[in-house]
Amino acid sequence: MKIHIDIDCFFVSATRIIHPELEHKPVAIGGRSDTKIFAKEAKNQTVNLENSGSFVPTFYKAYETKDDDIAAFKDADGRIRGILTTSSYEARAYGIKTAMSIREALQLCPQLIIKTPNMSLYQKLSHELHDFLMQRIPLVEQASIDEFYGDLSGWIEDEEIPQFIDNLRHEIKKELKLPVSIGAAKTRYIAKLATTYAKPFGCKTIYDWEFDRFVNPIKVEDFAGIGRSMCAKLNAAQIQTLGALRLRRGTLESWGPYATELYKRVNGESDAPIQTQHKRKSIGISRTFDPLYDRVELRRRVHVLARHLSFAIYKLGVTPTVFHLSIAYEMHQKSHKNISLSELFTEKKFDELCISLFNEADTQRRLHVIRLSINCSSFTRDSRKELSLIGFAEDKAMHELTIKTQKLREKYGMDTLKFASEL
Ligand SMILES: [Mg+2]
């Protein structure tokens, strides 16, 4: 059987290790798009190249932590900004949810305690849990900062699994002080579904004989991989539950390969092996800010983002060949541009590329911009594409210059060296 392990309200649970007085209280972790990187004066940035995801940024600012960190979310004008990334179960009882604005959450629960994120602590705990699991289970895959899959086939007999995962859950609580929930089933997708029902701090094993009884009544939106648009499509086809979905193989197959795969996952027919090493497929940076019209300042911000991303790309030691820049405007307008380029990566070229992508993508010139994102993917080490030899000599000289820059930045910080175009 496969198992899925998920830390319960991870960021809150991590904070409670340091602040045990927050146990049994409504607590939430706030987050806000860190626009401090656009400041012209230098500041301390930390680069996080592991497990970055929707709420785990690649670049972050280390915060000081106090009893209640609400002040950290106030603007110069005293307005509370930002959204919640995690909330405790006590807070959820008030209707507080992930991605809700802090202001709205405080209206629902005025006694809510807000803490700032502590990424280094989360990374440390995530590593500790990974190490711990590797000692207990032969095959462990880290799926995100607080989620792991394990393969127990040939290691633990199926009938002994409930006891095994229950012991594991208590051991993790005792050794690492982290509450986790664990699901077990014949495939990873059903194991993950089981975890959802085990939460908080519980275990759930789904045997084949109870598969139908467990899976069928669950609403389609509760299955990982069914997003809002797929859910709407299913509902329009009179499919509300996973049981109803399982009766409609033909319908799902007629919707194409994604829906077909989804059908197989729900039906327990599709599985993926546990991958012990999580390979990064892309890296990106993105910032949301107050609506900004000034194109000169926007281009400067593109330079800043390019510099940070370039640093991360060098640190990862990869050569991306697909570059994507997207712009979000006010009034829900969006625009993006991408380009494939099989050449040696240099910061100078990347910086110029980002600016030209921005110029091309900026089609709504009368609108204010609220977000800029740059993403790089298809690393050559993976795709084995040959790098173009045109301009290789100049690229190589520039490449070496960038390596020197990189060393200086690693030593003295991200803001040590900038291109003149950014100043
Ligand atoms: Mg979790």
XYZ file of C-alpha atoms and ligand atoms in Angstrom:
424
model
C 0.000 0.000 0.000
C 0.935 3.634 -0.467
C 0.707 6.163 2.316
C 0.324 9.931 2.308
C 1.522 11.982 5.264
C 0.500 15.590 5.729
C 1.372 17.920 8.597
C -1.756 19.479 10.124
C -1.835 23.280 9.665
C 1.925 23.131 9.280
C 2.950 26.791 9.708
C 0.785 27.107 12.831
C 2.048 23.802 14.252
C 5.646 24.905 13.643
C 5.009 28.222 15.399
C 3.496 26.389 18.360
C 6.743 24.493 18.898
C 8.405 27.823 19.643
C 5.325 29.378 21.270
C 3.617 26.543 23.183
C 1.256 29.082 24.759
C -0.495 29.256 21.362
C -1.769 25.691 21.750
C -5.607 25.433 21.644
C -5.954 29.064 20.551
C -7.156 30.538 17.266
C -3.870 31.300 15.485
C -3.127 32.155 11.889
C -0.001 32.835 9.868
C -0.113 35.868 7.651
C 1.722 36.406 4.445
C 2.002 39.235 2.019
C 3.708 39.701 -1.250
C 7.112 40.940 -0.212
C 7.671 44.037 -2.322
C 10.683 45.084 -0.269
C 12.946 43.703 -2.976
C 12.077 46.757 -5.068
C 13.504 49.108 -2.438
C 16.534 50.976 -3.722
C 18.502 50.541 -0.512
C 20.017 47.161 0.340
C 18.264 44.683 2.635
C 18.610 41.126 3.795
C 17.145 38.544 1.460
C 17.291 34.814 1.878
C 17.058 32.486 -1.084
C 15.025 29.358 -0.635
C 15.508 26.822 -3.404
C 13.672 23.959 -1.806
C 10.001 23.168 -1.793
C 8.868 26.528 -3.009
C 5.207 26.589 -3.849
C 2.168 28.796 -3.592
C 2.866 29.774 0.011
C 6.550 28.999 0.118
C 8.290 31.791 -1.737
C 11.696 31.440 -3.339
C 12.868 34.746 -1.902
C 11.801 35.880 1.488
C 12.577 38.313 4.206
C 13.411 37.043 7.670
C 11.040 38.582 10.223
C 11.499 39.226 13.895
C 8.853 37.427 15.868
C 6.774 38.853 18.713
C 3.725 37.730 20.712
C 1.228 38.962 18.176
C 2.766 40.100 14.932
C -0.169 42.104 13.643
C 2.036 45.221 13.407
C 4.066 43.511 10.680
C 0.986 43.583 8.449
C 0.223 47.253 8.896
C 1.094 49.783 6.264
C 2.528 53.225 6.938
C -1.085 54.464 6.996
C -2.081 51.826 9.604
C -4.132 49.727 7.204
C -3.896 45.980 7.718
C -2.755 44.229 4.559
C -2.018 40.672 3.522
C -3.685 37.294 3.469
C -3.604 34.197 5.651
C -1.497 31.259 4.552
C -2.471 28.849 7.358
C -4.917 28.836 10.243
C -5.345 26.590 13.277
C -8.413 24.364 13.605
C -9.620 26.643 16.418
C -9.546 29.551 13.946
C -11.243 27.494 11.221
C -14.177 27.012 13.599
C -14.856 30.742 13.069
C -15.005 30.254 9.310
C -11.439 31.388 8.749
C -9.861 29.948 5.624
C -6.547 29.913 3.788
C -6.082 32.885 1.429
C -8.644 34.973 3.313
C -7.569 38.578 3.915
C -6.285 39.274 7.421
C -8.804 42.092 7.760
C -11.734 39.794 6.965
C -10.408 37.105 9.331
C -10.177 39.616 12.195
C -13.809 40.575 11.627
C -14.833 36.918 11.980
C -12.624 36.341 15.001
C -11.311 39.509 16.729
C -9.196 37.478 19.198
C -7.330 35.763 16.334
C -3.570 35.766 16.926
C -1.617 36.565 13.789
C 1.982 35.470 13.400
C 4.493 36.254 10.673
C 5.913 33.383 8.630
C 9.223 31.831 9.612
C 10.434 30.088 6.476
C 13.753 28.906 7.894
C 11.951 27.161 10.743
C 9.541 25.482 8.297
C 12.429 24.314 6.130
C 14.279 22.933 9.127
C 11.246 21.001 10.399
C 10.446 19.747 6.917
C 13.984 18.342 6.617
C 13.751 16.755 10.047
C 10.504 15.033 9.181
C 11.913 13.847 5.847
C 14.977 12.364 7.597
C 12.784 10.769 10.221
C 10.505 9.165 7.620
C 13.462 7.840 5.631
C 14.548 5.911 8.716
C 11.116 4.311 9.085
C 9.990 3.723 5.490
C 12.099 2.376 2.613
C 10.680 4.656 -0.087
C 9.786 8.250 0.735
C 8.872 11.019 -1.665
C 8.611 14.610 -0.575
C 5.666 16.172 -2.418
C 5.761 19.617 -0.840
C 7.097 21.298 2.270
C 4.617 19.438 4.495
C 3.529 16.445 2.427
C 5.157 13.084 1.849
C 4.304 9.838 0.105
C 5.636 6.451 1.105
C 5.483 2.967 -0.363
C 4.940 0.190 2.174
C 4.487 -2.645 -0.347
C 6.606 -5.642 0.587
C 7.570 -3.908 3.815
C 4.432 -3.889 5.942
C 1.630 -6.435 5.480
C -1.647 -4.819 4.432
C -3.453 -5.885 7.610
C -0.742 -4.340 9.793
C -0.897 -0.950 8.110
C -3.469 0.752 10.394
C -1.319 -0.047 13.434
C 1.894 0.956 11.648
C 0.650 4.373 10.542
C -0.973 5.056 13.888
C 2.334 4.359 15.658
C 4.122 6.526 13.108
C 1.752 9.421 13.763
C 2.361 9.254 17.542
C 6.111 8.838 17.093
C 6.273 11.967 14.897
C 4.306 13.913 17.491
C 6.610 12.712 20.248
C 9.933 13.149 18.443
C 9.303 16.236 16.303
C 6.306 17.769 18.107
C 4.439 17.934 14.796
C 0.857 16.722 14.401
C 0.404 14.792 11.150
C -2.427 12.916 9.488
C -1.800 9.778 7.465
C -3.862 8.075 4.768
C -3.185 4.630 3.295
C -4.613 3.016 0.163
C -3.584 1.035 -2.897
C -2.710 4.174 -4.904
C -1.127 7.483 -3.933
C -4.168 9.458 -5.095
C -6.603 7.526 -2.917
C -4.134 7.664 -0.002
C -4.135 11.456 -0.297
C -7.934 11.449 -0.339
C -7.876 9.312 2.812
C -5.612 11.834 4.566
C -8.178 14.579 3.971
C -10.670 12.498 5.949
C -8.201 11.639 8.685
C -7.519 15.294 9.558
C -6.737 16.634 12.056
C -4.251 14.282 13.745
C -5.770 11.065 12.515
C -5.188 8.009 10.339
C -7.326 6.328 7.693
C -6.668 3.145 5.743
C -8.813 2.300 2.716
C -8.896 -1.402 1.859
C -10.260 -2.614 -1.475
C -13.398 -4.018 0.139
C -14.395 -0.584 1.493
C -13.207 1.400 -1.524
C -16.695 2.046 -2.974
C -18.240 2.906 0.379
C -15.494 5.437 1.111
C -14.963 7.010 -2.299
C -18.485 7.216 -3.758
C -20.146 9.769 -1.423
C -17.232 12.286 -1.601
C -17.920 15.511 -3.475
C -15.871 15.938 -6.652
C -14.277 19.206 -5.468
C -12.647 17.367 -2.545
C -10.475 15.279 -4.875
C -6.981 16.729 -5.423
C -6.636 17.603 -9.090
C -10.255 18.688 -9.565
C -10.031 22.450 -9.722
C -12.777 25.008 -9.987
C -13.226 24.782 -13.765
C -13.249 20.962 -13.864
C -15.685 20.971 -10.961
C -18.041 23.304 -12.855
C -17.785 21.092 -15.934
C -18.582 17.975 -13.892
C -21.507 19.647 -12.137
C -22.891 20.791 -15.496
C -22.807 17.118 -16.539
C -24.812 16.193 -13.393
C -21.716 14.776 -11.703
C -21.561 15.941 -8.067
C -19.896 13.012 -6.315
C -16.971 10.725 -7.029
C -19.459 7.852 -7.204
C -21.335 9.617 -10.006
C -18.037 10.319 -11.732
C -17.071 6.638 -11.609
C -20.246 5.770 -13.554
C -19.343 8.150 -16.391
C -16.154 6.765 -17.880
C -17.308 7.524 -21.463
C -18.116 11.148 -20.650
C -14.771 11.733 -18.985
C -12.879 9.998 -21.794
C -14.627 12.198 -24.358
C -13.185 15.253 -22.561
C -9.624 14.301 -23.425
C -6.513 12.901 -21.763
C -6.643 15.016 -18.578
C -10.191 13.976 -17.708
C -9.419 10.365 -18.651
C -6.467 10.340 -16.267
C -8.647 11.927 -13.591
C -11.217 9.159 -14.043
C -8.513 6.536 -13.528
C -7.200 8.264 -10.432
C -10.633 8.420 -8.831
C -11.275 4.812 -9.779
C -8.018 3.689 -8.179
C -6.677 2.501 -11.552
C -3.938 5.046 -11.959
C -0.907 5.388 -9.750
C 2.594 6.801 -9.983
C 5.659 5.278 -8.379
C 7.140 6.917 -5.297
C 9.998 9.121 -6.484
C 12.635 9.420 -3.852
C 14.185 12.468 -5.386
C 12.057 15.432 -6.173
C 13.425 17.084 -9.263
C 12.784 20.742 -9.776
C 11.202 21.439 -13.154
C 11.039 25.199 -13.121
C 11.874 28.245 -11.085
C 10.123 31.555 -10.981
C 9.644 34.799 -9.154
C 6.539 36.906 -8.868
C 5.502 40.049 -7.030
C 2.144 41.725 -6.466
C 2.178 45.436 -5.675
C -0.017 48.517 -5.530
C -1.333 49.451 -8.992
C 1.543 51.043 -10.869
C 1.372 52.942 -14.146
C 4.913 54.246 -14.580
C 6.514 52.039 -17.293
C 10.032 53.180 -16.414
C 9.564 51.983 -12.837
C 7.937 48.767 -14.089
C 10.932 48.052 -16.295
C 13.213 48.708 -13.319
C 11.208 46.144 -11.380
C 11.642 43.642 -14.208
C 15.418 44.191 -13.889
C 15.196 43.549 -10.136
C 13.195 40.350 -10.590
C 15.573 39.187 -13.348
C 18.575 39.763 -11.084
C 17.059 37.726 -8.260
C 15.982 34.927 -10.552
C 19.351 34.838 -12.262
C 21.005 34.399 -8.865
C 18.719 31.450 -8.114
C 19.320 29.862 -11.523
C 23.068 29.986 -10.997
C 22.680 28.594 -7.528
C 20.663 25.671 -8.887
C 23.255 25.128 -11.609
C 20.686 24.664 -14.369
C 20.283 26.056 -17.873
C 16.680 27.003 -18.578
C 15.541 27.098 -22.191
C 11.958 28.321 -21.836
C 11.292 31.805 -20.461
C 7.888 33.134 -19.532
C 6.866 36.592 -18.375
C 3.364 37.513 -17.330
C 1.722 40.767 -16.385
C -1.454 41.142 -14.353
C -3.270 44.422 -14.808
C -6.035 46.002 -12.794
C -9.568 44.967 -13.813
C -8.563 41.271 -14.114
C -6.670 41.800 -17.363
C -3.682 39.560 -18.024
C -1.037 39.222 -20.657
C 1.982 36.992 -21.113
C 4.770 36.182 -23.508
C 7.189 33.290 -23.708
C 10.212 32.309 -25.694
C 12.386 29.207 -26.125
C 16.083 29.804 -26.356
C 18.713 27.080 -26.324
C 21.760 29.092 -25.393
C 24.164 29.304 -22.526
C 22.553 31.224 -19.654
C 24.073 34.561 -18.743
C 22.600 37.186 -16.484
C 23.102 40.002 -18.985
C 21.262 38.154 -21.736
C 18.554 37.021 -19.351
C 18.055 40.590 -18.158
C 17.697 41.850 -21.746
C 15.392 38.974 -22.568
C 13.103 39.791 -19.642
C 12.875 43.424 -20.710
C 11.988 42.508 -24.269
C 9.429 39.962 -23.039
C 7.956 42.706 -20.856
C 7.788 45.169 -23.754
C 6.031 42.589 -25.913
C 3.717 41.358 -23.188
C 2.688 44.868 -22.126
C -0.267 45.147 -24.486
C -2.620 47.045 -22.139
C -0.569 50.222 -21.964
C -3.394 52.308 -20.616
C -3.801 50.082 -17.559
C -1.997 49.974 -14.226
C 0.031 46.849 -13.492
C -0.475 44.908 -10.261
C 1.749 41.861 -10.708
C 4.867 40.815 -12.578
C 5.970 37.174 -12.843
C 8.907 35.547 -14.561
C 9.278 31.809 -14.874
C 12.067 29.686 -16.355
C 11.699 26.007 -17.237
C 12.843 23.115 -19.484
C 16.282 22.871 -17.995
C 18.759 21.432 -20.517
C 20.032 18.859 -18.066
C 16.566 17.347 -18.312
C 15.639 17.914 -21.920
C 19.121 17.171 -23.290
C 18.673 19.855 -25.898
C 21.881 20.959 -27.520
C 22.880 24.492 -26.797
C 23.225 26.718 -29.816
C 26.850 27.409 -30.723
C 26.109 30.819 -32.223
C 27.708 33.473 -30.073
C 29.065 30.774 -27.798
C 32.443 32.486 -27.234
C 30.919 35.785 -26.100
C 28.385 33.917 -24.013
C 31.151 32.002 -22.358
C 33.007 35.191 -21.389
C 29.778 36.655 -20.024
C 29.048 33.370 -18.270
C 32.362 33.552 -16.450
C 31.675 37.144 -15.457
C 28.330 36.070 -14.033
C 29.984 33.305 -12.018
C 32.262 35.928 -10.443
C 29.258 38.147 -9.734
C 27.525 35.169 -8.184
C 30.405 34.540 -5.790
C 30.396 38.169 -4.667
C 26.643 38.070 -4.102
C 26.821 34.830 -2.147
C 29.344 36.522 0.093
C 27.975 40.049 0.337
C 24.285 39.750 -0.525
C 21.916 40.027 -3.465
C 22.164 43.814 -3.698
C 25.957 43.981 -3.978
C 26.036 44.145 -7.763
C 23.382 45.448 -10.113
C 23.315 46.386 -13.757
C 23.420 50.125 -14.371
C 20.039 49.827 -16.137
C 18.473 49.070 -12.772
C 19.737 52.208 -11.041
Mg -0.569 20.255 5.581
